[in-house]
Amino acid sequence: MPLHRKHLIDVADFSRDEVELVLDTAEAMRTVLERPIRRAPTLRGKSIVNMFFEPSTRTRISFELAGKSLSADVVNVAASGSSVEKGESLVDTFHTIQALGADLVVMRHACAGAPDLAARHLACSVVNAGDGLRGHPSQALLDLFTVRQHAGDLEGLKLVIVGDVLHSRVARSDIWGFARMGAHVYLSGPPTLLPAGFGDLLDGDGVVRVEHDLDRAIDGADVVMALRIQKERMAGGLLPDLREYARRWGITAARLRRADRRALVMHPGPMNQGLEISPDAAYGPQSVITEQVTNGVAVRMAILYLLLAGAPT
Amino acid sequence: MGGNAASEDGAIGTSAAPLGAAGRLAMSAEDLRRALTRIAHEIVERNKGAANLVFVGVPRPGPLLARRLAAAVADFEGVAVPTGAVDISLYRDDLTSRAGAPDVHPTDIPGDVTDRDVVLVDDVLYTGRSARAALDALTDFGRPRTIQLAVVVDRGHRELPIRADYVGKNIPTAPHENVDVSLTELDGEDAVRITSAAGGEAADAAAP
């Protein structure tokens, strides 16, 4: 089954079959990364432009490695050092990229909806690598892939997402993705960072519940995901005291004992160790945090393959 | 290789139809079994034994055919030939002209193929483009001493300078026909059928 999509903007409208297609394809892509020659000629002659208007290390490098492993040409454009600094508008930047002959644009932007704008103005495919607080679809897909590898099935799993849900696009995409696959999603964190309205974020497939008390939320969980406390977004004083946060919502090995014995510990990175996650949890036997990074390349290869192979030139 | 678009995508043409409902029977289960046994003997004869062999199938159903050949070799030669699978979807030359990306199957090469005698196994040899892709894929895993090609059916219409070393049956076909190799594991029966692309009976003029 091919993916009948030109763009990857959001996982919210992905069907269960579409998610499984991406995960199955990523499974095959992993075998490419385990070969002596970690490169297939699949996207030879295709150009991928990474446009990152916000700082990013792992996502940008992950997309770059994914493109190169499929033999595409990958060009990186950062906001600093490009004509964006000289005042060029976003739409003009799109036209320039278009004229240079890109086949796919990977885009990160501080404004939600910027990739939708790109998709309207560009003739090529657009992949959202994070837009404002709205979504980070490739991260959700790699999280789903990582959990499926360990659990086998996502149906009925209890996932707890802990922390700054309000400012997290990763959380939003994960909520949609895991709920779509039939998992039960629990959100935990201080009320200032977790408005009650998230409990209504329900799409009929799974369950999304808000439980501010982490010890209750984590009870029997199959997956515990800590979110980064985004200090750069916290100018509004939503957290009076970081030590209090760590005590009440930090993921520690002691707290994990309330979860299922085989529960997975995840973090989208970069981590603030000792704040939202303690070193004994981050590097403990249940942690799959480095696997998330490795799997990210395979999942992004699958995304690039499904969007670009089979697209007429 | 390249039997038809349907079989390369893994949806074997007759899988959804009732048994015997569509197409002209070109090989029965017995014919298929005898052809695979003969091919297994030919492979061992030409390679002067089975110790250095590796059987690699092209999905689907190549890996299943590779395992049947290995079972036959184990039976008369007493040697367990390693078998595996090589997916060709990442090596195709028509990725920009198809509608939609073909499904990618996992590749599973047993051990190091360098200096081994590798036999590529596929159901149908047609244009030769899948064989070309499989050669490229295989050489990304090492440098085999030889690569040989075994197919159940050679249906003609080559577009590349490629030939099979071992052939179950040569079946001249018209381009509008499909050759469907059904295996019990995938389709509930062993058979080779010729169907016309429109789905009806194959034209009599194309009979061998």
Short mmCIF file of C-alpha atoms in Angstrom, two decimals:
data_model
loop_
_atom_site.label_atom_id
_atom_site.label_comp_id
_atom_site.label_asym_id
_atom_site.label_seq_id
_atom_site.Cartn_x
_atom_site.Cartn_y
_atom_site.Cartn_z
CA MET A 1 0.00 0.00 0.00
CA PRO A 2 1.47 3.39 -0.92
CA LEU A 3 1.02 6.49 1.23
CA HIS A 4 -1.36 8.70 -0.70
CA ARG A 5 0.06 11.94 0.63
CA LYS A 6 2.34 14.59 -0.72
CA HIS A 7 3.16 16.25 2.59
CA LEU A 8 3.67 15.30 6.21
CA ILE A 9 2.29 18.22 8.18
CA ASP A 10 0.53 16.65 11.16
CA VAL A 11 -0.18 13.17 12.50
CA ALA A 12 -3.60 14.23 13.78
CA ASP A 13 -5.26 13.24 10.50
CA PHE A 14 -3.27 10.01 9.99
CA SER A 15 -5.28 6.80 9.86
CA ARG A 16 -4.19 3.71 11.74
CA ASP A 17 -3.21 2.05 8.41
CA GLU A 18 -1.07 5.03 7.44
CA VAL A 19 0.78 4.98 10.76
CA GLU A 20 1.39 1.24 10.39
CA LEU A 21 2.67 1.70 6.85
CA VAL A 22 5.25 4.23 8.07
CA LEU A 23 6.29 1.96 10.97
CA ASP A 24 6.54 -1.17 8.75
CA THR A 25 8.61 0.74 6.19
CA ALA A 26 10.86 2.04 8.99
CA GLU A 27 11.39 -1.55 10.10
CA ALA A 28 12.85 -2.34 6.66
CA MET A 29 14.88 0.91 6.67
CA ARG A 30 16.55 -0.17 9.89
CA THR A 31 18.07 -3.11 8.03
CA VAL A 32 19.66 -0.64 5.59
CA LEU A 33 21.35 1.11 8.52
CA GLU A 34 22.77 -2.20 9.74
CA ARG A 35 24.56 -3.03 6.46
CA PRO A 36 28.25 -2.71 5.69
CA ILE A 37 27.26 -0.07 3.12
CA ARG A 38 24.66 2.04 4.88
CA ARG A 39 23.22 3.56 1.76
CA ALA A 40 20.67 2.60 -0.88
CA PRO A 41 20.39 4.39 -4.24
CA THR A 42 16.63 4.94 -3.88
CA LEU A 43 16.42 8.75 -3.96
CA ARG A 44 19.38 9.36 -6.27
CA GLY A 45 18.98 12.71 -8.00
CA LYS A 46 16.41 14.03 -5.50
CA SER A 47 17.15 17.23 -3.58
CA ILE A 48 16.05 17.70 0.01
CA VAL A 49 16.29 21.13 1.63
CA ASN A 50 16.39 21.33 5.43
CA MET A 51 14.98 24.74 6.42
CA PHE A 52 15.40 25.22 10.14
CA PHE A 53 14.24 28.59 11.44
CA GLU A 54 14.66 27.38 15.04
CA PRO A 55 17.70 25.73 16.60
CA SER A 56 17.79 21.95 16.30
CA THR A 57 20.57 19.41 16.38
CA ARG A 58 19.12 15.94 16.48
CA THR A 59 16.13 16.46 14.21
CA ARG A 60 18.16 18.25 11.55
CA ILE A 61 21.01 15.73 11.63
CA SER A 62 18.51 12.88 11.69
CA PHE A 63 16.76 14.13 8.53
CA GLU A 64 20.14 14.80 6.93
CA LEU A 65 21.39 11.26 7.62
CA ALA A 66 18.05 9.80 6.50
CA GLY A 67 18.24 11.65 3.18
CA LYS A 68 21.87 10.71 2.62
CA SER A 69 21.24 7.04 3.46
CA LEU A 70 18.80 7.02 0.54
CA SER A 71 21.32 8.86 -1.70
CA ALA A 72 19.41 12.15 -1.89
CA ASP A 73 21.27 15.46 -2.00
CA VAL A 74 20.65 17.29 1.28
CA VAL A 75 21.14 21.01 1.71
CA ASN A 76 20.81 22.77 5.07
CA VAL A 77 19.44 26.29 5.35
CA ALA A 78 19.53 27.97 8.75
CA ALA A 79 17.70 31.21 9.46
CA SER A 80 20.90 32.85 10.65
CA GLY A 81 23.27 33.34 7.77
CA SER A 82 20.48 33.18 5.16
CA SER A 83 18.57 35.95 3.46
CA VAL A 84 15.89 35.59 6.16
CA GLU A 85 18.20 37.73 8.31
CA LYS A 86 18.19 40.33 5.57
CA GLY A 87 14.43 40.60 5.85
CA GLU A 88 13.24 38.21 3.15
CA SER A 89 9.66 37.08 3.76
CA LEU A 90 8.84 33.40 4.26
CA VAL A 91 6.90 33.24 1.01
CA ASP A 92 9.81 34.75 -0.92
CA THR A 93 12.13 32.20 0.67
CA PHE A 94 9.77 29.45 -0.55
CA HIS A 95 9.90 30.83 -4.08
CA THR A 96 13.69 30.88 -3.97
CA ILE A 97 13.86 27.27 -2.73
CA GLN A 98 11.38 26.32 -5.44
CA ALA A 99 13.46 27.98 -8.14
CA LEU A 100 16.55 26.13 -6.95
CA GLY A 101 14.77 22.85 -7.65
CA ALA A 102 14.03 21.17 -4.32
CA ASP A 103 12.00 17.95 -4.35
CA LEU A 104 11.22 18.04 -0.65
CA VAL A 105 11.52 20.68 2.07
CA VAL A 106 11.95 19.74 5.73
CA MET A 107 10.85 22.70 7.77
CA ARG A 108 11.03 23.83 11.38
CA HIS A 109 9.50 27.15 12.32
CA ALA A 110 8.45 28.94 15.50
CA CYS A 111 4.98 29.63 14.07
CA ALA A 112 2.31 26.95 14.01
CA GLY A 113 1.01 26.60 10.48
CA ALA A 114 4.21 27.69 8.72
CA PRO A 115 4.48 24.25 6.98
CA ASP A 116 0.88 24.59 5.75
CA LEU A 117 1.86 27.91 4.21
CA ALA A 118 4.89 26.23 2.64
CA ALA A 119 2.73 23.44 1.22
CA ARG A 120 0.48 26.05 -0.41
CA HIS A 121 3.35 27.93 -2.04
CA LEU A 122 5.73 25.11 -2.96
CA ALA A 123 5.18 22.59 -5.73
CA CYS A 124 7.36 20.06 -3.88
CA SER A 125 6.66 17.96 -0.77
CA VAL A 126 6.81 19.54 2.70
CA VAL A 127 7.69 17.73 5.92
CA ASN A 128 6.97 19.45 9.22
CA ALA A 129 9.95 19.10 11.56
CA GLY A 130 8.22 21.07 14.31
CA ASP A 131 6.02 24.15 14.02
CA GLY A 132 5.44 26.30 17.07
CA LEU A 133 3.38 24.46 19.67
CA ARG A 134 1.35 22.62 17.05
CA GLY A 135 3.14 19.42 16.15
CA HIS A 136 6.29 17.39 15.54
CA PRO A 137 4.98 14.46 13.49
CA SER A 138 8.27 12.67 12.78
CA GLN A 139 9.02 12.60 16.53
CA ALA A 140 5.61 11.04 17.26
CA LEU A 141 6.17 8.41 14.55
CA LEU A 142 9.59 7.49 15.92
CA ASP A 143 8.14 7.29 19.45
CA LEU A 144 5.40 4.98 18.15
CA PHE A 145 8.04 2.91 16.32
CA THR A 146 10.20 2.60 19.43
CA VAL A 147 7.30 1.53 21.66
CA ARG A 148 5.98 -0.92 19.04
CA GLN A 149 9.43 -2.54 18.79
CA HIS A 150 9.37 -3.30 22.51
CA ALA A 151 5.68 -3.87 23.20
CA GLY A 152 4.74 -5.46 19.86
CA ASP A 153 1.31 -3.83 19.90
CA LEU A 154 0.20 -0.32 20.83
CA GLU A 155 -3.44 -1.19 21.49
CA GLY A 156 -4.44 -0.74 25.12
CA LEU A 157 -1.00 0.43 26.33
CA LYS A 158 -0.90 3.02 29.10
CA LEU A 159 1.30 5.97 28.17
CA VAL A 160 2.03 8.74 30.67
CA ILE A 161 3.37 12.03 29.33
CA VAL A 162 4.82 14.11 32.13
CA GLY A 163 5.75 17.75 32.30
CA ASP A 164 5.35 20.87 30.21
CA VAL A 165 2.53 19.62 28.00
CA LEU A 166 1.36 23.18 27.36
CA HIS A 167 4.53 24.17 25.48
CA SER A 168 5.26 20.80 23.90
CA ARG A 169 4.57 20.12 20.24
CA VAL A 170 6.04 16.65 20.81
CA ALA A 171 3.32 15.96 23.39
CA ARG A 172 0.59 17.12 21.03
CA SER A 173 1.76 14.87 18.20
CA ASP A 174 2.29 11.94 20.57
CA ILE A 175 -1.21 12.36 22.04
CA TRP A 176 -2.73 12.17 18.55
CA GLY A 177 -0.50 9.33 17.39
CA PHE A 178 -0.79 7.07 20.43
CA ALA A 179 -4.53 7.71 20.83
CA ARG A 180 -5.04 6.84 17.16
CA MET A 181 -3.27 3.51 17.68
CA GLY A 182 -5.53 2.64 20.59
CA ALA A 183 -3.25 3.50 23.52
CA HIS A 184 -4.55 5.14 26.70
CA VAL A 185 -2.80 8.48 27.11
CA TYR A 186 -2.41 10.04 30.57
CA LEU A 187 -1.02 13.54 30.99
CA SER A 188 0.60 14.71 34.20
CA GLY A 189 2.25 17.92 35.34
CA PRO A 190 1.59 21.14 37.24
CA PRO A 191 -1.76 22.78 36.39
CA THR A 192 0.04 25.85 35.01
CA LEU A 193 1.71 23.66 32.37
CA LEU A 194 -1.20 21.28 31.85
CA PRO A 195 -4.54 23.03 31.36
CA ALA A 196 -7.57 20.85 32.01
CA GLY A 197 -8.73 21.35 28.41
CA PHE A 198 -6.27 18.68 27.28
CA GLY A 199 -8.66 16.11 28.72
CA ASP A 200 -11.09 16.99 25.92
CA LEU A 201 -8.47 16.30 23.27
CA LEU A 202 -10.08 13.05 22.34
CA ASP A 203 -10.64 11.66 18.89
CA GLY A 204 -12.79 8.64 19.54
CA ASP A 205 -9.99 6.07 19.21
CA GLY A 206 -8.23 6.19 22.54
CA VAL A 207 -8.51 7.87 25.89
CA VAL A 208 -6.78 11.06 26.99
CA ARG A 209 -6.90 11.81 30.72
CA VAL A 210 -5.36 14.53 32.85
CA GLU A 211 -3.99 13.42 36.24
CA HIS A 212 -1.98 16.09 38.00
CA ASP A 213 -0.76 13.68 40.70
CA LEU A 214 2.15 11.85 39.02
CA ASP A 215 2.19 8.96 41.48
CA ARG A 216 -1.39 8.16 40.57
CA ALA A 217 -0.83 8.73 36.83
CA ILE A 218 2.23 6.48 36.67
CA ASP A 219 0.51 3.55 38.42
CA GLY A 220 0.80 0.49 36.14
CA ALA A 221 2.04 2.54 33.15
CA ASP A 222 3.66 0.77 30.17
CA VAL A 223 5.45 3.86 28.88
CA VAL A 224 6.62 6.93 30.84
CA MET A 225 7.63 9.90 28.74
CA ALA A 226 9.27 12.94 30.34
CA LEU A 227 9.09 16.24 28.47
CA ARG A 228 11.80 18.84 28.54
CA ILE A 229 11.15 21.84 30.79
CA GLN A 230 11.58 24.50 28.15
CA LYS A 231 13.28 27.24 30.07
CA GLU A 232 13.36 29.47 26.99
CA ARG A 233 9.57 29.43 26.87
CA MET A 234 9.10 29.96 30.59
CA ALA A 235 9.48 33.72 30.85
CA GLY A 236 5.94 33.98 32.20
CA GLY A 237 6.86 32.51 35.57
CA LEU A 238 4.74 29.40 35.28
CA LEU A 239 7.11 27.50 37.57
CA PRO A 240 8.08 29.29 40.77
CA ASP A 241 10.63 26.70 41.84
CA LEU A 242 12.50 24.12 39.76
CA ARG A 243 13.42 22.01 42.80
CA GLU A 244 9.79 21.66 43.72
CA TYR A 245 9.05 20.64 40.12
CA ALA A 246 11.75 17.96 40.20
CA ARG A 247 10.38 16.59 43.47
CA ARG A 248 6.77 16.38 42.32
CA TRP A 249 7.05 15.63 38.60
CA GLY A 250 10.61 14.46 38.01
CA ILE A 251 10.93 10.89 36.69
CA THR A 252 13.20 8.89 39.02
CA ALA A 253 14.02 5.22 39.39
CA ALA A 254 12.11 5.20 42.69
CA ARG A 255 8.98 6.59 41.06
CA LEU A 256 9.24 4.11 38.16
CA ARG A 257 8.64 1.25 40.60
CA ARG A 258 4.96 2.25 40.57
CA ALA A 259 4.83 1.65 36.80
CA ASP A 260 4.75 -1.74 35.10
CA ARG A 261 7.89 -3.79 35.73
CA ARG A 262 8.83 -3.61 32.02
CA ALA A 263 7.78 0.02 31.52
CA LEU A 264 9.79 2.01 28.97
CA VAL A 265 11.30 5.40 29.81
CA MET A 266 11.35 7.94 27.00
CA HIS A 267 12.43 11.53 26.50
CA PRO A 268 12.40 13.48 23.22
CA GLY A 269 15.61 15.27 24.19
CA PRO A 270 17.51 17.36 24.95
CA MET A 271 17.29 16.42 28.65
CA ASN A 272 17.60 18.64 31.72
CA GLN A 273 18.98 15.96 34.00
CA GLY A 274 17.97 16.23 37.62
CA LEU A 275 14.96 18.34 36.63
CA GLU A 276 12.36 16.46 34.58
CA ILE A 277 14.34 13.19 34.65
CA SER A 278 17.00 11.85 37.01
CA PRO A 279 20.18 10.17 35.72
CA ASP A 280 19.19 6.83 37.30
CA ALA A 281 16.01 6.86 35.18
CA ALA A 282 17.58 8.30 32.03
CA TYR A 283 20.38 5.72 31.95
CA GLY A 284 18.56 2.89 33.72
CA PRO A 285 17.72 -0.48 32.17
CA GLN A 286 14.24 0.69 31.17
CA SER A 287 15.45 3.73 29.25
CA VAL A 288 15.03 3.69 25.45
CA ILE A 289 16.14 7.29 25.02
CA THR A 290 19.16 6.54 22.83
CA GLU A 291 17.11 4.03 20.82
CA GLN A 292 14.69 6.88 20.07
CA VAL A 293 17.55 8.77 18.43
CA THR A 294 18.70 5.75 16.37
CA ASN A 295 15.16 4.90 15.34
CA GLY A 296 14.64 8.51 14.32
CA VAL A 297 16.86 8.03 11.27
CA ALA A 298 15.00 4.88 10.13
CA VAL A 299 11.59 6.50 10.61
CA ARG A 300 12.65 9.62 8.69
CA MET A 301 14.04 7.42 5.89
CA ALA A 302 10.59 5.81 5.72
CA ILE A 303 8.91 9.24 5.59
CA LEU A 304 11.21 10.49 2.81
CA TYR A 305 10.82 7.22 0.88
CA LEU A 306 7.02 7.15 1.12
CA LEU A 307 6.68 10.81 0.08
CA LEU A 308 9.34 10.90 -2.65
CA ALA A 309 9.53 7.44 -4.24
CA GLY A 310 6.58 6.97 -6.50
CA ALA A 311 6.09 10.71 -6.88
CA PRO A 312 6.22 11.53 -10.59
CA THR A 313 8.95 13.99 -11.55
CA MET B 1 11.60 -11.56 -11.69
CA GLY B 2 9.19 -8.93 -12.89
CA GLY B 3 6.34 -11.35 -13.43
CA ASN B 4 3.93 -8.50 -13.23
CA ALA B 5 3.27 -5.46 -11.13
CA ALA B 6 0.80 -7.28 -8.90
CA SER B 7 3.11 -10.09 -7.89
CA GLU B 8 6.01 -7.73 -7.25
CA ASP B 9 3.94 -5.77 -4.81
CA GLY B 10 3.30 -8.90 -2.88
CA ALA B 11 -0.36 -9.18 -3.84
CA ILE B 12 -0.13 -12.41 -5.80
CA GLY B 13 -2.71 -12.29 -8.53
CA THR B 14 -4.72 -15.35 -7.64
CA SER B 15 -4.56 -15.00 -3.88
CA ALA B 16 -7.98 -13.43 -3.51
CA ALA B 17 -9.69 -15.61 -6.13
CA PRO B 18 -11.14 -19.05 -5.44
CA LEU B 19 -8.76 -21.87 -6.33
CA GLY B 20 -8.63 -22.52 -10.02
CA ALA B 21 -11.03 -19.70 -10.75
CA ALA B 22 -8.78 -17.48 -12.82
CA GLY B 23 -6.28 -18.23 -15.52
CA ARG B 24 -4.83 -21.17 -17.41
CA LEU B 25 -2.82 -23.67 -15.40
CA ALA B 26 0.78 -23.71 -16.66
CA MET B 27 2.34 -25.80 -13.88
CA SER B 28 0.60 -28.00 -11.33
CA ALA B 29 1.82 -28.56 -7.78
CA GLU B 30 3.57 -31.73 -8.97
CA ASP B 31 5.19 -29.89 -11.91
CA LEU B 32 6.45 -27.21 -9.52
CA ARG B 33 7.84 -29.74 -7.07
CA ARG B 34 9.68 -31.63 -9.81
CA ALA B 35 11.06 -28.43 -11.34
CA LEU B 36 12.42 -27.24 -7.99
CA THR B 37 13.97 -30.66 -7.31
CA ARG B 38 15.66 -30.60 -10.73
CA ILE B 39 16.92 -27.03 -10.20
CA ALA B 40 18.33 -28.03 -6.80
CA HIS B 41 20.25 -30.89 -8.48
CA GLU B 42 21.50 -28.61 -11.26
CA ILE B 43 22.72 -26.04 -8.75
CA VAL B 44 24.68 -28.62 -6.76
CA GLU B 45 26.07 -30.19 -9.95
CA ARG B 46 27.25 -26.92 -11.44
CA ASN B 47 28.78 -25.72 -8.16
CA LYS B 48 30.41 -29.11 -7.50
CA GLY B 49 28.75 -29.45 -4.11
CA ALA B 50 26.67 -27.32 -1.78
CA ALA B 51 29.19 -26.24 0.88
CA ASN B 52 29.76 -22.72 -0.51
CA LEU B 53 26.17 -21.98 -1.55
CA VAL B 54 23.79 -19.32 -0.23
CA PHE B 55 20.17 -19.08 -1.49
CA VAL B 56 18.71 -15.55 -1.46
CA GLY B 57 15.09 -15.01 -2.50
CA VAL B 58 13.43 -11.86 -3.83
CA PRO B 59 10.20 -11.08 -1.89
CA ARG B 60 7.67 -12.29 -2.36
CA PRO B 61 7.66 -15.39 -2.91
CA GLY B 62 11.42 -15.79 -3.58
CA PRO B 63 12.45 -16.46 0.04
CA LEU B 64 9.94 -19.32 0.26
CA LEU B 65 11.28 -20.80 -2.99
CA ALA B 66 14.83 -20.44 -1.64
CA ARG B 67 13.83 -22.44 1.43
CA ARG B 68 12.28 -25.18 -0.71
CA LEU B 69 15.47 -25.45 -2.76
CA ALA B 70 17.50 -25.64 0.44
CA ALA B 71 15.22 -28.38 1.76
CA ALA B 72 15.73 -30.36 -1.46
CA VAL B 73 19.53 -29.95 -1.25
CA ALA B 74 19.49 -31.03 2.40
CA ASP B 75 17.50 -34.08 1.36
CA PHE B 76 19.84 -35.49 -1.31
CA GLU B 77 23.16 -33.84 -0.42
CA GLY B 78 22.98 -33.61 3.37
CA VAL B 79 24.13 -29.99 3.41
CA ALA B 80 22.13 -27.16 5.03
CA VAL B 81 22.36 -24.22 2.63
CA PRO B 82 21.73 -20.85 4.36
CA THR B 83 18.76 -18.94 2.94
CA GLY B 84 17.67 -15.33 3.12
CA ALA B 85 15.81 -12.49 1.47
CA VAL B 86 16.90 -9.43 -0.48
CA ASP B 87 14.37 -6.65 -0.97
CA ILE B 88 14.70 -4.73 -4.22
CA SER B 89 12.25 -1.85 -3.74
CA LEU B 90 15.03 0.57 -2.73
CA TYR B 91 17.00 -0.37 -5.88
CA ARG B 92 14.29 -0.13 -8.54
CA ASP B 93 14.84 2.03 -11.61
CA ASP B 94 11.17 3.00 -11.97
CA LEU B 95 10.57 4.75 -8.63
CA THR B 96 9.79 8.07 -10.26
CA SER B 97 7.40 6.68 -12.86
CA ARG B 98 5.21 4.58 -10.57
CA ALA B 99 2.13 5.75 -8.74
CA GLY B 100 3.09 5.36 -5.11
CA ALA B 101 6.10 3.85 -3.40
CA PRO B 102 6.24 0.04 -3.43
CA ASP B 103 6.12 -1.74 -0.07
CA VAL B 104 9.58 -2.28 1.38
CA HIS B 105 10.20 -5.77 2.80
CA PRO B 106 12.99 -6.47 5.27
CA THR B 107 16.25 -7.72 3.80
CA ASP B 108 17.84 -10.64 5.61
CA ILE B 109 21.17 -11.79 4.19
CA PRO B 110 22.50 -14.83 6.08
CA GLY B 111 26.05 -14.01 7.14
CA ASP B 112 28.76 -12.57 4.91
CA VAL B 113 28.23 -13.29 1.20
CA THR B 114 31.81 -12.38 0.24
CA ASP B 115 33.44 -15.29 -1.66
CA ARG B 116 30.23 -17.35 -1.48
CA ASP B 117 28.30 -18.73 -4.46
CA VAL B 118 24.99 -16.89 -4.17
CA VAL B 119 21.91 -18.14 -6.00
CA LEU B 120 19.24 -15.46 -6.41
CA VAL B 121 15.81 -17.08 -6.40
CA ASP B 122 12.68 -15.51 -7.87
CA ASP B 123 9.36 -16.63 -9.27
CA VAL B 124 9.29 -15.09 -12.75
CA LEU B 125 12.00 -13.66 -15.03
CA TYR B 126 10.42 -11.02 -17.29
CA THR B 127 12.10 -7.71 -18.22
CA GLY B 128 15.21 -8.43 -16.15
CA ARG B 129 14.92 -5.13 -14.28
CA SER B 130 14.17 -6.76 -10.94
CA ALA B 131 17.17 -9.04 -11.42
CA ARG B 132 19.32 -5.98 -12.09
CA ALA B 133 18.01 -4.35 -8.90
CA ALA B 134 18.64 -7.54 -6.91
CA LEU B 135 22.25 -7.68 -8.19
CA ASP B 136 22.82 -4.10 -7.05
CA ALA B 137 21.24 -4.78 -3.66
CA LEU B 138 23.26 -7.96 -3.15
CA THR B 139 26.60 -6.35 -3.99
CA ASP B 140 25.97 -3.78 -1.23
CA PHE B 141 26.45 -6.67 1.20
CA GLY B 142 29.79 -7.91 -0.06
CA ARG B 143 31.51 -9.43 -3.08
CA PRO B 144 30.19 -12.93 -3.76
CA ARG B 145 32.42 -15.30 -5.74
CA THR B 146 29.55 -15.85 -8.15
CA ILE B 147 25.92 -14.77 -8.37
CA GLN B 148 23.60 -17.13 -10.21
CA LEU B 149 19.91 -16.74 -11.01
CA ALA B 150 17.22 -19.39 -10.52
CA VAL B 151 13.59 -18.77 -11.56
CA VAL B 152 10.46 -20.88 -11.70
CA VAL B 153 9.29 -19.34 -14.98
CA ASP B 154 11.12 -17.51 -17.76
CA ARG B 155 8.41 -15.67 -19.68
CA GLY B 156 10.62 -13.76 -22.15
CA HIS B 157 10.42 -10.03 -23.06
CA ARG B 158 13.84 -9.11 -21.64
CA GLU B 159 14.78 -5.42 -21.62
CA LEU B 160 18.28 -5.90 -20.17
CA PRO B 161 21.15 -8.31 -20.99
CA ILE B 162 20.23 -10.76 -18.22
CA ARG B 163 19.57 -14.51 -18.38
CA ALA B 164 18.69 -17.18 -15.84
CA ASP B 165 21.11 -19.99 -14.94
CA TYR B 166 18.32 -22.29 -13.77
CA VAL B 167 14.78 -22.25 -15.18
CA GLY B 168 11.79 -24.30 -14.04
CA LYS B 169 9.86 -23.76 -17.24
CA ASN B 170 10.10 -21.49 -20.27
CA ILE B 171 6.65 -20.08 -20.98
CA PRO B 172 6.31 -17.76 -23.98
CA THR B 173 3.77 -15.07 -23.11
CA ALA B 174 2.18 -11.95 -24.52
CA PRO B 175 2.94 -8.67 -22.75
CA HIS B 176 -0.69 -8.26 -21.65
CA GLU B 177 -0.60 -11.56 -19.77
CA ASN B 178 0.46 -12.14 -16.18
CA VAL B 179 2.30 -15.15 -14.83
CA ASP B 180 1.21 -15.89 -11.27
CA VAL B 181 3.28 -18.27 -9.16
CA SER B 182 1.14 -19.34 -6.19
CA LEU B 183 2.65 -21.06 -3.17
CA THR B 184 0.77 -22.87 -0.43
CA GLU B 185 2.25 -20.66 2.29
CA LEU B 186 0.95 -17.46 0.67
CA ASP B 187 -1.96 -18.50 -1.50
CA GLY B 188 -3.20 -21.82 -0.22
CA GLU B 189 -1.96 -23.90 -3.19
CA ASP B 190 1.09 -24.58 -5.35
CA ALA B 191 0.44 -23.62 -8.99
CA VAL B 192 1.59 -21.45 -11.88
CA ARG B 193 -1.16 -19.75 -13.85
CA ILE B 194 -1.28 -17.52 -16.90
CA THR B 195 -3.90 -14.81 -16.68
CA SER B 196 -4.58 -11.97 -19.04
CA ALA B 197 -4.10 -8.50 -17.57
CA ALA B 198 -7.83 -7.88 -17.97
CA GLY B 199 -8.40 -10.72 -15.53
CA GLY B 200 -9.91 -13.25 -17.97
CA GLU B 201 -8.51 -16.39 -19.61
CA ALA B 202 -5.24 -16.03 -21.48
CA ALA B 203 -5.42 -16.00 -25.26
CA ASP B 204 -4.90 -19.44 -26.83
CA ALA B 205 -2.42 -17.96 -29.28
CA ALA B 206 0.03 -17.42 -26.43
CA ALA B 207 0.06 -21.05 -25.32
CA PRO B 208 3.50 -22.68 -25.36
#
